């Protein structure tokens, strides 16, 4: 799943605008309801619950699994809903929600449980203590999906702290003989794959329960799909994904279900196992008003941390408490993790202030990935580090990384010329930024699909900064003469000048360097630094010339191409029926094809890649697509940050290797713990001036070249 | 030029107020200096003698390296004049750089790294550099130039609008006055800074920087003229009731003549005392906008942007915030001193028996 990646390090930070404080209405303080009132409330609840269950049953009865072709035709309006209904009645389509008995489970399945992998947490870990961190903005909702839910706060209630049916093993990244990643159990205790590799069977651990004590069952998973299918959750990606990429969900008994997928892709089990059920019993009042009704409701979680209403201080802080009776606390892979008792998240809007708070000991960790922090604001010579109060760690991780680079909108005038785009590639001096601004710590990105192992093109690299090649390429496009300000001008008097939009305030300086360098090649980049939300909106509306942005990429097995490069995501009607370019086509907003690429050859390969079941074929197609994209020149690969650099107070302890191979933030997986005696000692030492051993370590076990 | 004796006395009085007088001279010098900044603080050479020909590249079009016999890649890119001296070594060609050979946009590395460097006289960074290695002094001076001319333009435009509307309201009175007063009341209740931020955020950045500054100016003027109308209106009301106005009317003077020949010159002394304060508020506003990141687009040099960088690097690069802060306070203080002196010099109580 792609999401906008909006800051360096620290997990999924997404789209947080300046929020209005006091989003919460004042609550509490009311007198206890009278018997009559509570009776009326109960009656209301019962009627809503009945309505929800009836609606769900109706959805179960009427939802059919449509082949992708039919589904796409329906979305385009070529097939009506009535026609689907008739064809379904005629028995053409299977039902999406199916109910069977345990006897229907094939007997010859090979069940796996993933118990043969190394444990994740450290056996040294102890429980207790408080982790203090900050948020740059108060969360705008506690919903897990729907409007505003994709903000940085989701890390704390979803990404880092929830459990899935099974989780990819964070250190053993090998691929097994079935073409799957290694999974270790979470909510599931075992899973199996059908012969044709299109159905995944999952057996839920009978001990699994939500944080409110209710057991997790197959019904919750059926409900989850019903939930994701509803348009009123206002999450179109979920609506589409859970229809398009799944063909059926089948319940066998309370703890067993299966998911069927349209294609047998590599790592097919991931599509089933990396899901998380929603608690049906919590959503009895689920309906059209979901977005408002559940705005500030903490959803019972399968994970270890819970949020209670009194720990939500409007506009100020959020505190999560460890569920001491968490059902999975002693399970292999889950023990010795999630060690701190409280996670206190204070709202500090200003980055400089956050760092000062860290230096005062009010915040536990600080990301020092930016060279400015690592070398200037908290150098090894800083008293805190030199006296051993604060420790620093440089941890090299190994996973697909955010794709920082220039995304050129080839649907715009002048930029629709390939020679101009190639020229821009040669005129962009990312190497100087890396060498002189990032002090050589980061590395140049090669393609937008780096870090996928055997799916990454072995030889392609980014075009280097080369003024002569840039000028030659611009000259091919008709830009030969330099204007009085040194910017190239073509015969029509048009200047070679484009707007460069970004939402990364923190990386603004890198763009001013690119701008100065580009002027050498006669290219003018006009910088436009917007706030994250405004910039992302502009890019999604395809209003940008060139955008400096990045997608955060999940640790998946193979890159995705459809979202970002297929022509249906570039234009409304990209081609005429005869296959020629539609002259009246319009850019299609709200898709991830930021480059507005529409290339028939690419489309064919993307479709083949999507439908392919074979690793070799997908690999070949991926390489061919990368070559086409390289030729097209509409993406200028930027830099990758091959590590995370963290500064933390002395009382935090980490596993021997510091972190897991695919970690993307310090808190990922919650492997650290607090030594409370050390905390007391260190806090005292701040006053007494006592010093300790310096810890400033590099963990390069997972370093790649 | 024949000045009114009254005005001469006011000027003399202004001259006698030393603080204000010297402040005015300082400001004038600063403005003139900033106008000629390209000759003092610039990454372009002042003078080049190449193969017996003289070049003065300060104000010319961008020159490519080939003009000065550079080869390879350097021939096709704009000349780096600082390195030209090195290239000319051993030949008869000479290059003279300005006193501070850094433009507001040129990045300078220190030990191969672009970072904030403290004041360095050898590299001629007299006030150090900012976080991307750009000279702080150069950015201050060019930033000051933008700010002061922005403020002057703002003042002229707000006076033009404020004085005309205020004057018309006072002179015509009646329904016109009533209506406009309501309009102004509503208009002036719109929070100015927010409006600037909102309006400016929807302006496409495809416009050139000059255009964007002009638009910012116009938006600020649009919301900045109302304050003046109050003073102008009351002044006009008062002057209109005076005998000399009645006399002019009786003599058959038209509206325009009465307004421009009689009323306006008599109200101007009040108006003029506000000028420096309007300038101060304009400088403050544009600095505040830049500080908040809503002002001039990067990488335009500005005092607000320097302040922002400075506060973010308070401990690691104190020279940024110190320079920007001292410069801003100095400019604002100088303008305020002028304002105080003007107010005192033009104080009507000294020259009139009315009131």
PDB file of C-alpha atoms in Angstrom, chain B residues 133-307:
ATOM      1  CA  UNK B 133      26.360  28.271   2.835  1.00  0.00           C
ATOM      2  CA  UNK B 134      24.916  31.538   1.505  1.00  0.00           C
ATOM      3  CA  UNK B 135      26.431  34.773   2.739  1.00  0.00           C
ATOM      4  CA  UNK B 136      24.314  36.274   5.523  1.00  0.00           C
ATOM      5  CA  UNK B 137      25.391  39.848   4.819  1.00  0.00           C
ATOM      6  CA  UNK B 138      24.492  39.546   1.141  1.00  0.00           C
ATOM      7  CA  UNK B 139      21.102  38.128   1.999  1.00  0.00           C
ATOM      8  CA  UNK B 140      20.525  40.823   4.597  1.00  0.00           C
ATOM      9  CA  UNK B 141      21.348  43.660   2.240  1.00  0.00           C
ATOM     10  CA  UNK B 142      19.299  42.316  -0.651  1.00  0.00           C
ATOM     11  CA  UNK B 143      16.538  41.398   1.776  1.00  0.00           C
ATOM     12  CA  UNK B 144      16.583  44.919   3.190  1.00  0.00           C
ATOM     13  CA  UNK B 145      16.335  46.368  -0.300  1.00  0.00           C
ATOM     14  CA  UNK B 146      13.235  44.346  -1.075  1.00  0.00           C
ATOM     15  CA  UNK B 147      11.692  45.146   2.298  1.00  0.00           C
ATOM     16  CA  UNK B 148      12.311  48.883   2.234  1.00  0.00           C
ATOM     17  CA  UNK B 149      11.076  49.389  -1.314  1.00  0.00           C
ATOM     18  CA  UNK B 150       8.164  47.162  -0.594  1.00  0.00           C
ATOM     19  CA  UNK B 151       7.398  49.333   2.431  1.00  0.00           C
ATOM     20  CA  UNK B 152       7.755  52.568   0.470  1.00  0.00           C
ATOM     21  CA  UNK B 153       5.504  51.316  -2.296  1.00  0.00           C
ATOM     22  CA  UNK B 154       3.037  50.115   0.295  1.00  0.00           C
ATOM     23  CA  UNK B 155       3.033  53.500   1.988  1.00  0.00           C
ATOM     24  CA  UNK B 156       2.550  55.424  -1.255  1.00  0.00           C
ATOM     25  CA  UNK B 157      -0.322  53.227  -2.357  1.00  0.00           C
ATOM     26  CA  UNK B 158      -2.119  53.140   0.990  1.00  0.00           C
ATOM     27  CA  UNK B 159      -1.816  56.925   1.237  1.00  0.00           C
ATOM     28  CA  UNK B 160      -3.156  57.361  -2.253  1.00  0.00           C
ATOM     29  CA  UNK B 161      -6.215  55.281  -1.509  1.00  0.00           C
ATOM     30  CA  UNK B 162      -6.631  56.206   2.144  1.00  0.00           C
ATOM     31  CA  UNK B 163      -6.253  59.933   1.624  1.00  0.00           C
ATOM     32  CA  UNK B 164      -8.542  60.125  -1.395  1.00  0.00           C
ATOM     33  CA  UNK B 165     -11.325  58.098   0.148  1.00  0.00           C
ATOM     34  CA  UNK B 166     -10.980  59.707   3.559  1.00  0.00           C
ATOM     35  CA  UNK B 167     -10.949  63.146   1.996  1.00  0.00           C
ATOM     36  CA  UNK B 168     -13.991  62.407  -0.129  1.00  0.00           C
ATOM     37  CA  UNK B 169     -15.845  61.075   2.881  1.00  0.00           C
ATOM     38  CA  UNK B 170     -15.085  64.167   4.913  1.00  0.00           C
ATOM     39  CA  UNK B 171     -15.835  66.611   2.135  1.00  0.00           C
ATOM     40  CA  UNK B 172     -18.996  65.136   0.693  1.00  0.00           C
ATOM     41  CA  UNK B 173     -20.329  63.787   3.976  1.00  0.00           C
ATOM     42  CA  UNK B 174     -23.922  62.608   4.077  1.00  0.00           C
ATOM     43  CA  UNK B 175     -24.918  59.296   2.600  1.00  0.00           C
ATOM     44  CA  UNK B 176     -21.555  58.801   0.906  1.00  0.00           C
ATOM     45  CA  UNK B 177     -19.782  59.172   4.221  1.00  0.00           C
ATOM     46  CA  UNK B 178     -22.267  56.949   6.011  1.00  0.00           C
ATOM     47  CA  UNK B 179     -22.015  54.206   3.435  1.00  0.00           C
ATOM     48  CA  UNK B 180     -18.258  54.220   3.199  1.00  0.00           C
ATOM     49  CA  UNK B 181     -17.851  54.246   6.942  1.00  0.00           C
ATOM     50  CA  UNK B 182     -19.875  51.037   7.168  1.00  0.00           C
ATOM     51  CA  UNK B 183     -17.890  49.501   4.330  1.00  0.00           C
ATOM     52  CA  UNK B 184     -14.632  50.401   6.058  1.00  0.00           C
ATOM     53  CA  UNK B 185     -15.830  49.088   9.386  1.00  0.00           C
ATOM     54  CA  UNK B 186     -16.613  45.741   7.846  1.00  0.00           C
ATOM     55  CA  UNK B 187     -13.487  45.703   5.716  1.00  0.00           C
ATOM     56  CA  UNK B 188     -11.164  46.569   8.574  1.00  0.00           C
ATOM     57  CA  UNK B 189     -12.604  43.775  10.705  1.00  0.00           C
ATOM     58  CA  UNK B 190     -11.253  41.159   8.337  1.00  0.00           C
ATOM     59  CA  UNK B 191      -8.071  39.883   9.972  1.00  0.00           C
ATOM     60  CA  UNK B 192      -5.387  41.257   7.745  1.00  0.00           C
ATOM     61  CA  UNK B 193      -2.584  38.730   8.161  1.00  0.00           C
ATOM     62  CA  UNK B 194      -4.863  35.725   7.694  1.00  0.00           C
ATOM     63  CA  UNK B 195      -6.343  37.228   4.571  1.00  0.00           C
ATOM     64  CA  UNK B 196      -2.897  37.790   3.134  1.00  0.00           C
ATOM     65  CA  UNK B 197      -1.963  34.198   3.913  1.00  0.00           C
ATOM     66  CA  UNK B 198      -5.163  32.788   2.433  1.00  0.00           C
ATOM     67  CA  UNK B 199      -5.159  34.887  -0.705  1.00  0.00           C
ATOM     68  CA  UNK B 200      -1.466  34.482  -1.278  1.00  0.00           C
ATOM     69  CA  UNK B 201      -1.621  30.722  -0.885  1.00  0.00           C
ATOM     70  CA  UNK B 202      -3.936  30.366  -3.881  1.00  0.00           C
ATOM     71  CA  UNK B 203      -1.773  32.508  -6.155  1.00  0.00           C
ATOM     72  CA  UNK B 204      -0.087  30.103  -8.551  1.00  0.00           C
ATOM     73  CA  UNK B 205       3.655  30.061  -8.207  1.00  0.00           C
ATOM     74  CA  UNK B 206       4.043  29.969 -11.956  1.00  0.00           C
ATOM     75  CA  UNK B 207       4.398  33.746 -11.805  1.00  0.00           C
ATOM     76  CA  UNK B 208       7.856  35.229 -11.714  1.00  0.00           C
ATOM     77  CA  UNK B 209       9.134  36.380  -8.331  1.00  0.00           C
ATOM     78  CA  UNK B 210       8.671  40.054  -9.244  1.00  0.00           C
ATOM     79  CA  UNK B 211       5.030  39.448 -10.095  1.00  0.00           C
ATOM     80  CA  UNK B 212       4.501  37.574  -6.885  1.00  0.00           C
ATOM     81  CA  UNK B 213       5.963  40.399  -4.837  1.00  0.00           C
ATOM     82  CA  UNK B 214       3.687  42.852  -6.650  1.00  0.00           C
ATOM     83  CA  UNK B 215       0.662  40.704  -5.936  1.00  0.00           C
ATOM     84  CA  UNK B 216       1.635  40.434  -2.284  1.00  0.00           C
ATOM     85  CA  UNK B 217       1.969  44.215  -2.215  1.00  0.00           C
ATOM     86  CA  UNK B 218      -1.442  44.748  -3.760  1.00  0.00           C
ATOM     87  CA  UNK B 219      -3.100  42.348  -1.349  1.00  0.00           C
ATOM     88  CA  UNK B 220      -1.498  44.090   1.589  1.00  0.00           C
ATOM     89  CA  UNK B 221      -2.539  47.475   0.290  1.00  0.00           C
ATOM     90  CA  UNK B 222      -6.061  46.202  -0.245  1.00  0.00           C
ATOM     91  CA  UNK B 223      -6.325  45.451   3.454  1.00  0.00           C
ATOM     92  CA  UNK B 224      -4.079  48.223   4.705  1.00  0.00           C
ATOM     93  CA  UNK B 225      -5.632  51.487   3.566  1.00  0.00           C
ATOM     94  CA  UNK B 226      -8.586  51.714   5.942  1.00  0.00           C
ATOM     95  CA  UNK B 227      -6.799  53.057   8.995  1.00  0.00           C
ATOM     96  CA  UNK B 228      -5.854  56.305   7.303  1.00  0.00           C
ATOM     97  CA  UNK B 229      -9.365  57.203   6.240  1.00  0.00           C
ATOM     98  CA  UNK B 230     -10.419  57.923   9.830  1.00  0.00           C
ATOM     99  CA  UNK B 231      -7.848  60.655  10.314  1.00  0.00           C
ATOM    100  CA  UNK B 232      -8.293  62.063   6.871  1.00  0.00           C
ATOM    101  CA  UNK B 233     -12.043  62.166   7.205  1.00  0.00           C
ATOM    102  CA  UNK B 234     -12.030  64.097  10.485  1.00  0.00           C
ATOM    103  CA  UNK B 235      -9.324  66.439   9.264  1.00  0.00           C
ATOM    104  CA  UNK B 236     -11.306  67.206   6.146  1.00  0.00           C
ATOM    105  CA  UNK B 237     -14.490  67.724   8.133  1.00  0.00           C
ATOM    106  CA  UNK B 238     -12.659  70.223  10.282  1.00  0.00           C
ATOM    107  CA  UNK B 239     -10.967  72.088   7.459  1.00  0.00           C
ATOM    108  CA  UNK B 240     -14.179  72.181   5.451  1.00  0.00           C
ATOM    109  CA  UNK B 241     -15.836  74.128   8.256  1.00  0.00           C
ATOM    110  CA  UNK B 242     -13.077  76.733   8.352  1.00  0.00           C
ATOM    111  CA  UNK B 243     -13.570  80.229   7.004  1.00  0.00           C
ATOM    112  CA  UNK B 244     -10.930  79.985   4.321  1.00  0.00           C
ATOM    113  CA  UNK B 245     -12.759  77.075   2.727  1.00  0.00           C
ATOM    114  CA  UNK B 246     -15.998  79.032   2.801  1.00  0.00           C
ATOM    115  CA  UNK B 247     -14.156  82.014   1.316  1.00  0.00           C
ATOM    116  CA  UNK B 248     -12.764  79.910  -1.496  1.00  0.00           C
ATOM    117  CA  UNK B 249     -16.203  78.546  -2.222  1.00  0.00           C
ATOM    118  CA  UNK B 250     -17.701  82.017  -2.246  1.00  0.00           C
ATOM    119  CA  UNK B 251     -15.010  83.121  -4.670  1.00  0.00           C
ATOM    120  CA  UNK B 252     -16.291  80.415  -6.991  1.00  0.00           C
ATOM    121  CA  UNK B 253     -13.654  77.726  -6.587  1.00  0.00           C
ATOM    122  CA  UNK B 254     -14.723  74.287  -7.796  1.00  0.00           C
ATOM    123  CA  UNK B 255     -14.671  71.102  -5.734  1.00  0.00           C
ATOM    124  CA  UNK B 256     -11.340  69.998  -7.151  1.00  0.00           C
ATOM    125  CA  UNK B 257      -9.701  73.317  -6.456  1.00  0.00           C
ATOM    126  CA  UNK B 258     -10.991  73.488  -2.912  1.00  0.00           C
ATOM    127  CA  UNK B 259      -9.862  69.953  -2.230  1.00  0.00           C
ATOM    128  CA  UNK B 260      -6.440  70.066  -3.799  1.00  0.00           C
ATOM    129  CA  UNK B 261      -5.424  73.700  -3.269  1.00  0.00           C
ATOM    130  CA  UNK B 262      -6.934  74.368   0.119  1.00  0.00           C
ATOM    131  CA  UNK B 263      -7.933  71.388   2.164  1.00  0.00           C
ATOM    132  CA  UNK B 264      -5.260  68.854   1.246  1.00  0.00           C
ATOM    133  CA  UNK B 265      -2.234  71.078   1.972  1.00  0.00           C
ATOM    134  CA  UNK B 266      -3.706  71.898   5.352  1.00  0.00           C
ATOM    135  CA  UNK B 267      -4.246  68.311   6.357  1.00  0.00           C
ATOM    136  CA  UNK B 268      -0.975  66.996   5.066  1.00  0.00           C
ATOM    137  CA  UNK B 269       0.990  67.832   8.193  1.00  0.00           C
ATOM    138  CA  UNK B 270      -1.128  65.400  10.167  1.00  0.00           C
ATOM    139  CA  UNK B 271      -0.827  62.769   7.507  1.00  0.00           C
ATOM    140  CA  UNK B 272       2.898  63.059   7.152  1.00  0.00           C
ATOM    141  CA  UNK B 273       3.508  62.164  10.769  1.00  0.00           C
ATOM    142  CA  UNK B 274       2.047  58.750  10.119  1.00  0.00           C
ATOM    143  CA  UNK B 275       4.307  57.940   7.195  1.00  0.00           C
ATOM    144  CA  UNK B 276       7.277  56.487   9.087  1.00  0.00           C
ATOM    145  CA  UNK B 277       4.982  54.356  11.205  1.00  0.00           C
ATOM    146  CA  UNK B 278       3.287  52.984   8.114  1.00  0.00           C
ATOM    147  CA  UNK B 279       6.708  52.100   6.778  1.00  0.00           C
ATOM    148  CA  UNK B 280       7.552  50.368  10.055  1.00  0.00           C
ATOM    149  CA  UNK B 281       4.365  48.349   9.992  1.00  0.00           C
ATOM    150  CA  UNK B 282       4.943  47.356   6.369  1.00  0.00           C
ATOM    151  CA  UNK B 283       8.460  46.129   7.110  1.00  0.00           C
ATOM    152  CA  UNK B 284       7.191  44.251  10.137  1.00  0.00           C
ATOM    153  CA  UNK B 285       4.366  42.699   8.143  1.00  0.00           C
ATOM    154  CA  UNK B 286       6.540  41.440   5.318  1.00  0.00           C
ATOM    155  CA  UNK B 287       9.110  40.133   7.782  1.00  0.00           C
ATOM    156  CA  UNK B 288       6.407  38.369   9.769  1.00  0.00           C
ATOM    157  CA  UNK B 289       4.987  36.808   6.615  1.00  0.00           C
ATOM    158  CA  UNK B 290       8.399  35.588   5.560  1.00  0.00           C
ATOM    159  CA  UNK B 291       9.060  34.289   9.033  1.00  0.00           C
ATOM    160  CA  UNK B 292       5.866  32.268   8.867  1.00  0.00           C
ATOM    161  CA  UNK B 293       6.803  31.020   5.421  1.00  0.00           C
ATOM    162  CA  UNK B 294       3.965  32.802   3.611  1.00  0.00           C
ATOM    163  CA  UNK B 295       5.865  35.712   2.178  1.00  0.00           C
ATOM    164  CA  UNK B 296       8.307  35.872  -0.666  1.00  0.00           C
ATOM    165  CA  UNK B 297       8.955  32.547  -2.388  1.00  0.00           C
ATOM    166  CA  UNK B 298      12.300  30.845  -1.728  1.00  0.00           C
ATOM    167  CA  UNK B 299      15.112  31.456  -2.424  1.00  0.00           C
ATOM    168  CA  UNK B 300      14.384  35.215  -2.385  1.00  0.00           C
ATOM    169  CA  UNK B 301      16.563  36.779   0.316  1.00  0.00           C
ATOM    170  CA  UNK B 302      14.616  38.303   3.164  1.00  0.00           C
ATOM    171  CA  UNK B 303      15.115  39.287   6.774  1.00  0.00           C
ATOM    172  CA  UNK B 304      12.144  37.191   7.892  1.00  0.00           C
ATOM    173  CA  UNK B 305      13.529  34.075   6.286  1.00  0.00           C
ATOM    174  CA  UNK B 306      16.886  34.659   7.984  1.00  0.00           C
ATOM    175  CA  UNK B 307      15.147  35.102  11.317  1.00  0.00           C
TER     176      UNK B 307
END
